[in-house]
Amino acid sequence: MTELPISADLIAERNAAHAEALEEDYAALGRKLSRTGIDIDAIKDRVAGFSVAVPSWGAGRGGTRFAKFPIAGEPTNIHEKLEDCAVIQQLSRVTPRVSPHFPWDKVSDYKALREEAAALGLGWDAVNSNTFQDQVGQAHTYANGSLAAQDAATRQQAVDHNIECIEIGQQLGSTDLTVWVGDGTNFPGQQDLGRSLDRYLEAASKIYAALPDDWRMLLEHKMFEPAFYSTVISDWGSSILAAQELGPKAKCLVDLGHHAPNVNIEQIVARLHRFGKLGGFHFNDSKYGDDDLDSGSINPHQLFLVFNELVEAELNPRANEAGGGFNPSYMIDQSHNVTDPIESMLSSAETITQCFAKAQLVDRDALHAAQEANDTMMAFQALRRAYNVDVAPILAKARAEAGGAIDVLEAYRLSQYRGRKAQQRKAVGLGAGIV
Ligand code: LRH
Ligand code: MN
């Protein structure tokens, strides 16, 4: 194991300063929960088993089409991104995997990259293909689409790129390919809406055929952007139909920001699970469009309701053609335009884990009994009472026991990690766009 980026002595020293208060808070919460028959240590053990992957592209500052404002010391390549992801894992202990994006994270030796990550305590989650940007020297432009492009050579180029991502993923030890395509139109009539999907399915089936036995293909739907009139895989309906058409290894990935405001995302989760197609999540938050804001920063209650559905789903694993009962891939997908990306991912990992923990506290017998009795208020209260519990002591205890920091942001700031990196790393130029 390489020496981790944050001094273990600093973490130990700060944890010692917080230990007594944490013990007090944990004991008090334990007494409160035991009054309703909940064993706090059992919840802590569930939290200790929870994890969410971080996006390599989230380690750098993000931007919009208008501008991107880099910060000093932000990562400039996958090696520096891994170091920053190691900071998040070292302090939070819930982010042991990185989800890479190609060709953004392209290197010449993936075996070495896998060892480099492992030495930092990191593994790999789903690999992401990219057929929404043209690369220098690329034969066919994606300006008119990729997997759904009218031009057969362009579709084949996109298929080849996705198969290359699978091969890279195999070297990294990943078993999921996330396929998001921005394919769509900006004008009515620009493309035939039916034939576009047919072309997508024909091309996607070639990627599907290249999947190793233990792999999944995660289809990511999105309502709009970069296309602003129609998008080929625009909603969960198009996604589940495509996944059913492709086969048992094709699942649906829910990026929370890819829905119209106020869409009932937790019900989409329940539906995808019902039909054995719940493949995974890109956690973030939004107020308007695909804002890629920090998870739970705008609507933490929705995130809690999503995890409430996930607990119900885990309790009712639907047999699906691929046999796997319930193993959705949890990943963060955010764009950190105004914060230190490490702080945002520490804060988001905490919020996501809090919503997971709160969902474990729901008295399911009381909920189900109230639902059966049409006792609306008591059914709602069963959720609200769990949501209102401050689970921070449980998360901090699980984190400290795993060697993490009780106060992750305090430890990160005291480490002056970003300042040190600003001295070591070359500055990132001004620009615009997502990365
Ligand atoms: C598309 C998306 C997709 C990624 C990209 C970085 O909006 O959510 O998951 O490929 O962001
Ligand atoms: Mn996404």
Coordinates of C-alpha atoms and ligand atoms in Angstrom, one line a residue:
M1 CA 0.0 0.0 0.0
T2 CA 1.4 3.4 -1.0
E3 CA 1.6 6.0 1.7
L4 CA -1.9 7.5 1.6
P5 CA -2.2 11.3 0.8
I6 CA -3.5 12.4 4.2
S7 CA -1.3 11.9 7.3
A8 CA -2.7 9.1 9.5
D9 CA -1.4 11.0 12.6
L10 CA -3.5 14.0 11.7
I11 CA -6.7 11.8 11.4
A12 CA -5.9 10.0 14.7
E13 CA -5.2 13.3 16.5
R14 CA -8.4 14.9 15.3
N15 CA -10.5 11.8 16.0
A16 CA -9.1 11.7 19.5
A17 CA -10.4 15.3 20.0
H18 CA -13.9 14.3 18.8
A19 CA -14.0 10.8 20.3
E20 CA -15.7 11.7 23.6
A21 CA -18.5 13.8 22.0
L22 CA -19.1 11.1 19.4
E23 CA -19.4 8.3 22.1
E24 CA -21.9 10.5 23.9
D25 CA -24.0 11.2 20.8
Y26 CA -23.8 7.6 19.7
A27 CA -24.9 6.3 23.1
A28 CA -27.8 8.8 23.3
L29 CA -29.0 7.9 19.8
G30 CA -28.6 4.2 20.6
R31 CA -30.9 4.6 23.6
K32 CA -33.4 6.5 21.5
L33 CA -33.5 3.9 18.7
S34 CA -33.6 1.0 21.1
R35 CA -36.9 2.4 22.5
T36 CA -38.4 1.6 19.0
G37 CA -36.7 -1.8 18.9
I38 CA -33.8 -0.7 16.7
D39 CA -30.3 -1.9 17.5
I40 CA -28.0 1.0 16.5
D41 CA -24.9 -1.4 16.1
A42 CA -26.9 -3.3 13.5
I43 CA -27.5 -0.1 11.5
K44 CA -23.8 0.8 11.9
D45 CA -22.8 -2.5 10.4
R46 CA -25.1 -1.9 7.4
V47 CA -23.6 1.5 7.0
A48 CA -20.1 0.0 7.2
G49 CA -21.0 -2.3 4.3
F50 CA -22.3 0.6 2.1
S51 CA -20.3 2.2 -0.6
V52 CA -20.7 4.6 -3.5
A53 CA -18.2 5.1 -6.4
V54 CA -16.8 8.4 -7.3
P55 CA -16.5 9.7 -10.9
S56 CA -12.9 10.3 -12.1
W57 CA -14.2 13.4 -14.0
G58 CA -15.7 14.8 -10.7
A59 CA -12.2 15.2 -9.2
G60 CA -11.5 18.2 -11.4
R61 CA -13.5 21.4 -11.5
G62 CA -16.5 21.2 -13.9
G63 CA -18.1 24.0 -15.9
T64 CA -20.8 25.0 -18.2
R65 CA -20.9 26.0 -21.8
F66 CA -20.2 29.5 -20.6
A67 CA -17.1 28.9 -18.6
K68 CA -15.1 26.7 -16.3
F69 CA -13.1 28.3 -13.4
P70 CA -10.2 26.0 -12.5
I71 CA -8.7 25.9 -9.0
A72 CA -5.1 25.8 -8.2
G73 CA -4.0 22.2 -7.5
E74 CA -6.8 20.5 -9.3
P75 CA -5.9 17.3 -11.1
T76 CA -4.7 17.3 -14.7
N77 CA -4.6 13.6 -15.4
I78 CA -6.0 10.3 -14.2
H79 CA -3.0 9.7 -11.9
E80 CA -3.7 13.0 -10.0
K81 CA -7.4 12.2 -10.1
L82 CA -6.8 8.9 -8.4
E83 CA -4.7 10.6 -5.7
D84 CA -7.7 12.9 -5.0
C85 CA -10.1 10.0 -5.0
A86 CA -7.8 8.3 -2.5
V87 CA -8.2 11.3 -0.2
I88 CA -12.0 11.0 -0.3
Q89 CA -11.8 7.3 0.5
Q90 CA -9.1 7.7 3.2
L91 CA -11.3 10.2 5.1
S92 CA -14.8 8.9 4.3
R93 CA -14.3 5.1 4.0
V94 CA -17.4 4.8 1.7
T95 CA -15.9 5.5 -1.7
P96 CA -13.5 2.6 -2.5
R97 CA -14.2 2.6 -6.2
V98 CA -13.6 5.0 -9.1
S99 CA -15.8 5.1 -12.2
P100 CA -13.5 6.1 -15.2
H101 CA -14.4 7.8 -18.5
F102 CA -12.7 7.1 -21.8
P103 CA -10.9 8.6 -23.6
W104 CA -10.6 11.2 -20.8
D105 CA -8.7 8.7 -18.6
K106 CA -6.8 7.0 -21.4
V107 CA -3.3 5.6 -20.5
S108 CA -0.9 3.2 -22.2
D109 CA -0.7 0.6 -19.4
Y110 CA -4.0 -0.3 -17.7
K111 CA -2.4 -3.1 -15.7
A112 CA -0.1 -0.5 -14.1
L113 CA -3.1 1.9 -13.6
R114 CA -4.9 -0.9 -11.8
E115 CA -1.9 -1.5 -9.5
E116 CA -1.5 2.3 -8.9
A117 CA -5.2 2.5 -7.8
A118 CA -4.9 -0.6 -5.7
A119 CA -1.9 0.9 -3.9
L120 CA -4.0 3.9 -3.1
G121 CA -6.8 1.6 -1.7
L122 CA -9.0 2.0 -4.8
G123 CA -10.8 -0.3 -7.2
W124 CA -12.9 0.4 -10.3
D125 CA -16.6 0.7 -10.9
A126 CA -18.5 1.0 -14.2
V127 CA -16.5 2.3 -17.2
N128 CA -18.1 5.1 -19.2
S129 CA -17.8 5.4 -23.0
N130 CA -17.8 8.8 -24.7
T131 CA -19.5 9.1 -28.1
F132 CA -20.7 12.7 -27.4
Q133 CA -17.4 14.4 -28.3
D134 CA -15.2 14.1 -31.3
Q135 CA -11.5 13.2 -30.6
V136 CA -8.6 14.6 -32.7
G137 CA -8.0 12.4 -35.7
Q138 CA -11.4 10.7 -35.4
A139 CA -12.6 9.3 -38.8
H140 CA -16.3 10.1 -38.4
T141 CA -17.9 13.0 -36.5
Y142 CA -20.6 12.5 -33.8
A143 CA -22.2 15.8 -34.8
N144 CA -25.2 13.9 -36.1
G145 CA -25.3 11.2 -33.5
S146 CA -23.3 8.1 -32.6
L147 CA -25.1 4.8 -32.0
A148 CA -28.2 6.2 -33.6
A149 CA -26.3 8.1 -36.3
Q150 CA -27.8 7.9 -39.9
D151 CA -24.3 7.0 -41.2
A152 CA -23.4 3.3 -40.7
A153 CA -19.6 3.9 -40.5
T154 CA -20.2 6.4 -37.6
R155 CA -22.4 3.9 -35.8
Q156 CA -19.7 1.2 -36.2
Q157 CA -17.1 3.7 -34.9
A158 CA -19.2 4.2 -31.8
V159 CA -19.7 0.4 -31.4
D160 CA -15.9 -0.1 -31.7
H161 CA -15.2 2.6 -29.0
N162 CA -17.6 0.9 -26.6
I163 CA -16.0 -2.5 -27.2
E164 CA -12.6 -0.9 -26.5
C165 CA -14.0 0.5 -23.2
I166 CA -15.1 -3.1 -22.3
E167 CA -11.6 -4.3 -23.0
I168 CA -10.0 -1.6 -20.9
G169 CA -12.6 -2.3 -18.1
Q170 CA -11.6 -6.0 -18.1
Q171 CA -7.9 -4.9 -17.5
L172 CA -9.1 -2.7 -14.6
G173 CA -11.3 -5.3 -13.0
S174 CA -14.6 -3.6 -13.8
T175 CA -17.8 -5.5 -14.8
D176 CA -20.1 -2.7 -16.0
L177 CA -20.2 -0.5 -19.1
T178 CA -22.3 2.7 -18.8
V179 CA -23.6 3.8 -22.2
W180 CA -25.0 7.3 -22.3
V181 CA -25.4 8.8 -25.8
G182 CA -26.5 12.5 -26.3
D183 CA -28.0 11.4 -29.7
G184 CA -31.1 13.4 -30.6
T185 CA -32.3 16.4 -32.6
N186 CA -32.9 20.2 -32.2
F187 CA -35.5 20.5 -34.9
P188 CA -38.8 18.7 -35.6
G189 CA -38.3 16.6 -38.7
Q190 CA -34.5 16.6 -38.3
Q191 CA -34.4 12.8 -37.8
D192 CA -37.1 10.1 -38.0
L193 CA -37.9 9.4 -34.4
G194 CA -38.7 5.7 -35.0
R195 CA -35.8 4.9 -37.3
S196 CA -33.4 6.7 -34.9
L197 CA -34.2 4.2 -32.1
D198 CA -34.0 1.2 -34.5
R199 CA -30.5 2.3 -35.5
Y200 CA -29.6 2.7 -31.8
L201 CA -30.9 -0.8 -31.0
E202 CA -29.0 -2.3 -34.0
A203 CA -25.8 -0.7 -32.9
A204 CA -26.2 -1.3 -29.2
S205 CA -26.9 -5.0 -29.8
K206 CA -23.4 -5.3 -31.3
I207 CA -21.9 -3.8 -28.1
Y208 CA -24.2 -6.2 -26.1
A209 CA -22.8 -9.2 -28.1
A210 CA -19.3 -8.2 -27.0
L211 CA -20.1 -8.2 -23.3
P212 CA -18.3 -10.9 -21.2
D213 CA -20.6 -13.2 -19.3
D214 CA -20.3 -11.5 -16.0
W215 CA -20.7 -8.0 -17.4
R216 CA -23.7 -5.6 -17.6
M217 CA -24.5 -2.8 -20.0
L218 CA -26.1 0.1 -18.1
L219 CA -28.2 2.3 -20.4
E220 CA -28.4 5.9 -19.1
H221 CA -31.5 7.9 -20.2
K222 CA -31.6 11.7 -20.3
M223 CA -34.5 14.0 -21.2
F224 CA -32.5 16.6 -23.1
E225 CA -29.0 18.2 -23.6
P226 CA -27.1 18.2 -25.7
A227 CA -30.1 17.7 -27.9
F228 CA -33.0 20.2 -27.2
Y229 CA -35.9 18.8 -29.3
S230 CA -35.7 15.0 -29.0
T231 CA -33.3 12.5 -27.4
V232 CA -33.1 8.9 -28.6
I233 CA -33.0 7.4 -25.0
S234 CA -34.9 10.2 -23.3
D235 CA -36.7 8.5 -20.4
W236 CA -36.9 5.3 -18.4
G237 CA -39.6 4.0 -20.8
S238 CA -37.3 4.2 -23.8
S239 CA -34.5 2.8 -21.6
I240 CA -36.3 -0.2 -20.2
L241 CA -37.7 -1.1 -23.6
A242 CA -34.2 -0.9 -25.1
A243 CA -32.8 -3.0 -22.2
Q244 CA -35.5 -5.6 -22.6
E245 CA -34.9 -5.7 -26.4
L246 CA -31.1 -6.1 -25.9
G247 CA -31.2 -8.9 -23.3
P248 CA -30.7 -9.9 -19.6
K249 CA -27.3 -8.2 -19.2
A250 CA -28.7 -4.8 -20.2
K251 CA -30.0 -2.7 -17.3
C252 CA -31.1 0.8 -16.8
L253 CA -29.0 3.5 -15.0
V254 CA -30.9 6.3 -13.2
D255 CA -29.0 9.7 -13.3
L256 CA -31.2 11.7 -10.9
G257 CA -30.6 14.9 -12.9
H258 CA -31.8 13.5 -16.2
H259 CA -35.5 14.0 -15.4
A260 CA -37.9 16.9 -15.7
P261 CA -38.3 18.8 -12.4
N262 CA -40.7 17.1 -10.0
V263 CA -40.7 13.8 -11.8
N264 CA -41.3 11.0 -9.2
I265 CA -37.9 9.3 -9.5
E266 CA -38.4 6.9 -6.6
Q267 CA -41.4 5.4 -8.5
I268 CA -39.1 5.0 -11.5
V269 CA -36.8 3.0 -9.2
A270 CA -39.6 0.8 -8.1
R271 CA -40.7 0.2 -11.7
L272 CA -37.2 -0.7 -12.9
H273 CA -36.8 -3.1 -10.0
R274 CA -40.2 -4.6 -10.6
F275 CA -39.1 -5.7 -14.1
G276 CA -35.6 -6.7 -13.1
K277 CA -33.9 -3.8 -14.9
L278 CA -32.6 -1.7 -12.1
G279 CA -28.9 -1.4 -13.0
G280 CA -27.5 1.6 -11.1
F281 CA -27.5 5.2 -10.2
H282 CA -25.7 8.4 -10.9
F283 CA -26.3 10.4 -7.8
N284 CA -26.5 14.2 -7.9
D285 CA -29.1 16.9 -7.4
S286 CA -30.8 19.5 -9.6
K287 CA -33.3 22.3 -9.5
Y288 CA -33.9 22.9 -13.2
G289 CA -32.0 20.8 -15.7
D290 CA -29.1 18.4 -15.6
D291 CA -27.4 20.7 -13.1
D292 CA -25.1 18.0 -11.6
L293 CA -25.2 19.7 -8.2
D294 CA -24.1 17.9 -5.0
S295 CA -26.3 15.0 -4.0
G296 CA -29.0 15.9 -1.6
S297 CA -28.0 19.6 -1.7
I298 CA -31.3 20.7 -3.1
N299 CA -33.8 17.9 -2.4
P300 CA -32.4 15.5 0.3
H301 CA -35.9 14.1 0.9
Q302 CA -36.1 12.8 -2.6
L303 CA -32.8 11.0 -2.2
F304 CA -34.1 9.5 1.1
L305 CA -37.3 8.3 -0.8
V306 CA -35.1 6.8 -3.5
F307 CA -33.2 4.8 -0.8
N308 CA -36.5 3.9 0.8
E309 CA -37.5 2.2 -2.5
L310 CA -34.1 0.5 -2.6
V311 CA -34.6 -1.0 0.8
E312 CA -38.0 -2.3 -0.3
A313 CA -36.5 -3.6 -3.5
E314 CA -33.7 -5.4 -1.5
L315 CA -36.4 -7.0 0.7
N316 CA -38.3 -8.1 -2.4
P317 CA -35.6 -9.2 -4.9
R318 CA -37.4 -9.7 -8.2
A319 CA -36.0 -12.7 -10.1
N320 CA -34.7 -11.4 -13.4
E321 CA -33.5 -13.1 -16.5
A322 CA -29.9 -12.4 -15.5
G323 CA -30.5 -14.2 -12.2
G324 CA -29.0 -11.3 -10.1
G325 CA -31.6 -10.3 -7.5
F326 CA -30.6 -6.9 -6.3
N327 CA -27.2 -5.3 -7.0
P328 CA -27.5 -1.8 -8.3
S329 CA -24.3 0.1 -8.9
Y330 CA -24.1 3.3 -6.8
M331 CA -22.1 6.1 -8.3
I332 CA -21.8 9.8 -7.9
D333 CA -22.0 12.0 -11.1
Q334 CA -21.6 15.6 -10.3
S335 CA -20.0 18.8 -11.8
H336 CA -18.2 20.8 -9.2
N337 CA -18.2 24.3 -10.7
V338 CA -17.9 26.4 -7.5
T339 CA -16.4 24.2 -4.7
D340 CA -13.3 22.2 -4.1
P341 CA -14.3 18.9 -5.8
I342 CA -12.9 16.8 -2.9
E343 CA -15.0 18.7 -0.4
S344 CA -18.1 18.3 -2.6
M345 CA -17.6 14.6 -2.9
L346 CA -16.9 14.2 0.8
S347 CA -20.1 16.1 1.6
S348 CA -22.1 14.2 -1.1
A349 CA -20.8 10.8 0.0
E350 CA -21.9 11.7 3.5
T351 CA -25.4 12.8 2.4
I352 CA -25.9 9.7 0.2
T353 CA -24.8 7.4 3.1
Q354 CA -27.1 9.4 5.5
C355 CA -30.1 8.7 3.2
F356 CA -29.1 5.0 3.0
A357 CA -29.0 4.9 6.9
K358 CA -32.2 6.8 7.4
A359 CA -34.0 4.3 5.0
Q360 CA -32.8 1.4 7.2
L361 CA -34.6 3.0 10.2
V362 CA -38.1 2.9 8.6
D363 CA -40.4 0.6 10.7
R364 CA -41.4 -1.5 7.7
D365 CA -44.0 -3.5 9.6
A366 CA -45.7 -0.3 10.7
L367 CA -45.4 1.1 7.2
H368 CA -46.9 -1.9 5.5
A369 CA -49.6 -2.3 8.1
A370 CA -50.7 1.3 7.7
Q371 CA -50.6 1.0 3.9
E372 CA -52.8 -2.2 4.1
A373 CA -55.2 -0.2 6.4
N374 CA -55.2 2.9 4.2
D375 CA -54.0 4.8 7.3
T376 CA -52.3 7.5 5.2
M377 CA -51.0 9.6 8.0
M378 CA -49.3 6.7 9.9
A379 CA -47.9 5.4 6.6
F380 CA -46.3 8.8 5.9
Q381 CA -45.2 9.1 9.6
A382 CA -43.3 5.8 9.3
L383 CA -41.1 7.4 6.6
R384 CA -41.0 10.8 8.2
R385 CA -39.9 9.6 11.6
A386 CA -37.0 7.8 10.0
Y387 CA -36.1 10.8 7.9
N388 CA -36.0 13.0 10.9
V389 CA -33.4 10.9 12.8
D390 CA -29.9 12.6 12.8
V391 CA -27.8 9.5 11.8
A392 CA -24.5 11.5 11.8
P393 CA -23.2 9.7 14.9
I394 CA -23.7 6.3 13.2
L395 CA -21.8 7.3 10.1
A396 CA -19.0 8.9 12.1
K397 CA -18.6 5.8 14.3
A398 CA -18.6 3.5 11.3
R399 CA -16.0 5.8 9.6
A400 CA -13.8 6.1 12.6
E401 CA -13.8 2.3 13.1
A402 CA -12.7 1.9 9.5
G403 CA -9.8 4.3 10.0
G404 CA -11.5 7.4 8.5
A405 CA -12.0 10.8 10.0
I406 CA -14.9 11.7 12.4
D407 CA -15.0 15.2 10.8
V408 CA -14.0 14.7 7.2
L409 CA -14.0 18.3 6.1
E410 CA -12.1 19.5 9.2
A411 CA -9.4 16.8 8.6
Y412 CA -9.2 17.6 4.9
R413 CA -8.8 21.4 5.5
L414 CA -6.2 20.9 8.3
S415 CA -4.2 18.6 5.9
Q416 CA -3.8 21.5 3.5
Y417 CA -3.8 18.9 0.8
R418 CA -5.1 21.3 -1.9
G419 CA -2.5 23.9 -1.1
R420 CA 0.2 21.3 -1.3
K421 CA -1.1 20.1 -4.7
A422 CA -1.2 23.7 -5.9
Q423 CA 2.6 23.8 -5.4
Q424 CA 3.2 20.5 -7.2
R425 CA 0.7 20.4 -10.0
K426 CA 0.7 22.4 -13.2
A427 CA -2.1 25.0 -13.5
V428 CA -5.2 24.2 -15.5
G429 CA -6.0 26.7 -18.2
L430 CA -9.2 28.6 -18.5
G431 CA -11.9 27.0 -20.6
A432 CA -15.5 25.9 -20.8
G433 CA -17.5 22.7 -20.8
I434 CA -18.0 19.8 -18.4
V435 CA -14.3 18.9 -17.9
Ligands
LRH1 C1 -24.5 12.9 -19.1 C2 -23.8 12.3 -18.0 C3 -23.2 10.9 -18.3 C4 -21.7 11.1 -18.3 C5 -21.5 12.6 -18.4 C6 -20.2 13.0 -17.8 O1 -25.1 14.1 -18.7 O2 -24.6 12.2 -16.9 O3 -23.3 10.0 -17.2 O4 -21.1 10.4 -19.3 O5 -22.6 13.1 -17.7
MN2 MN -24.6 10.6 -15.5

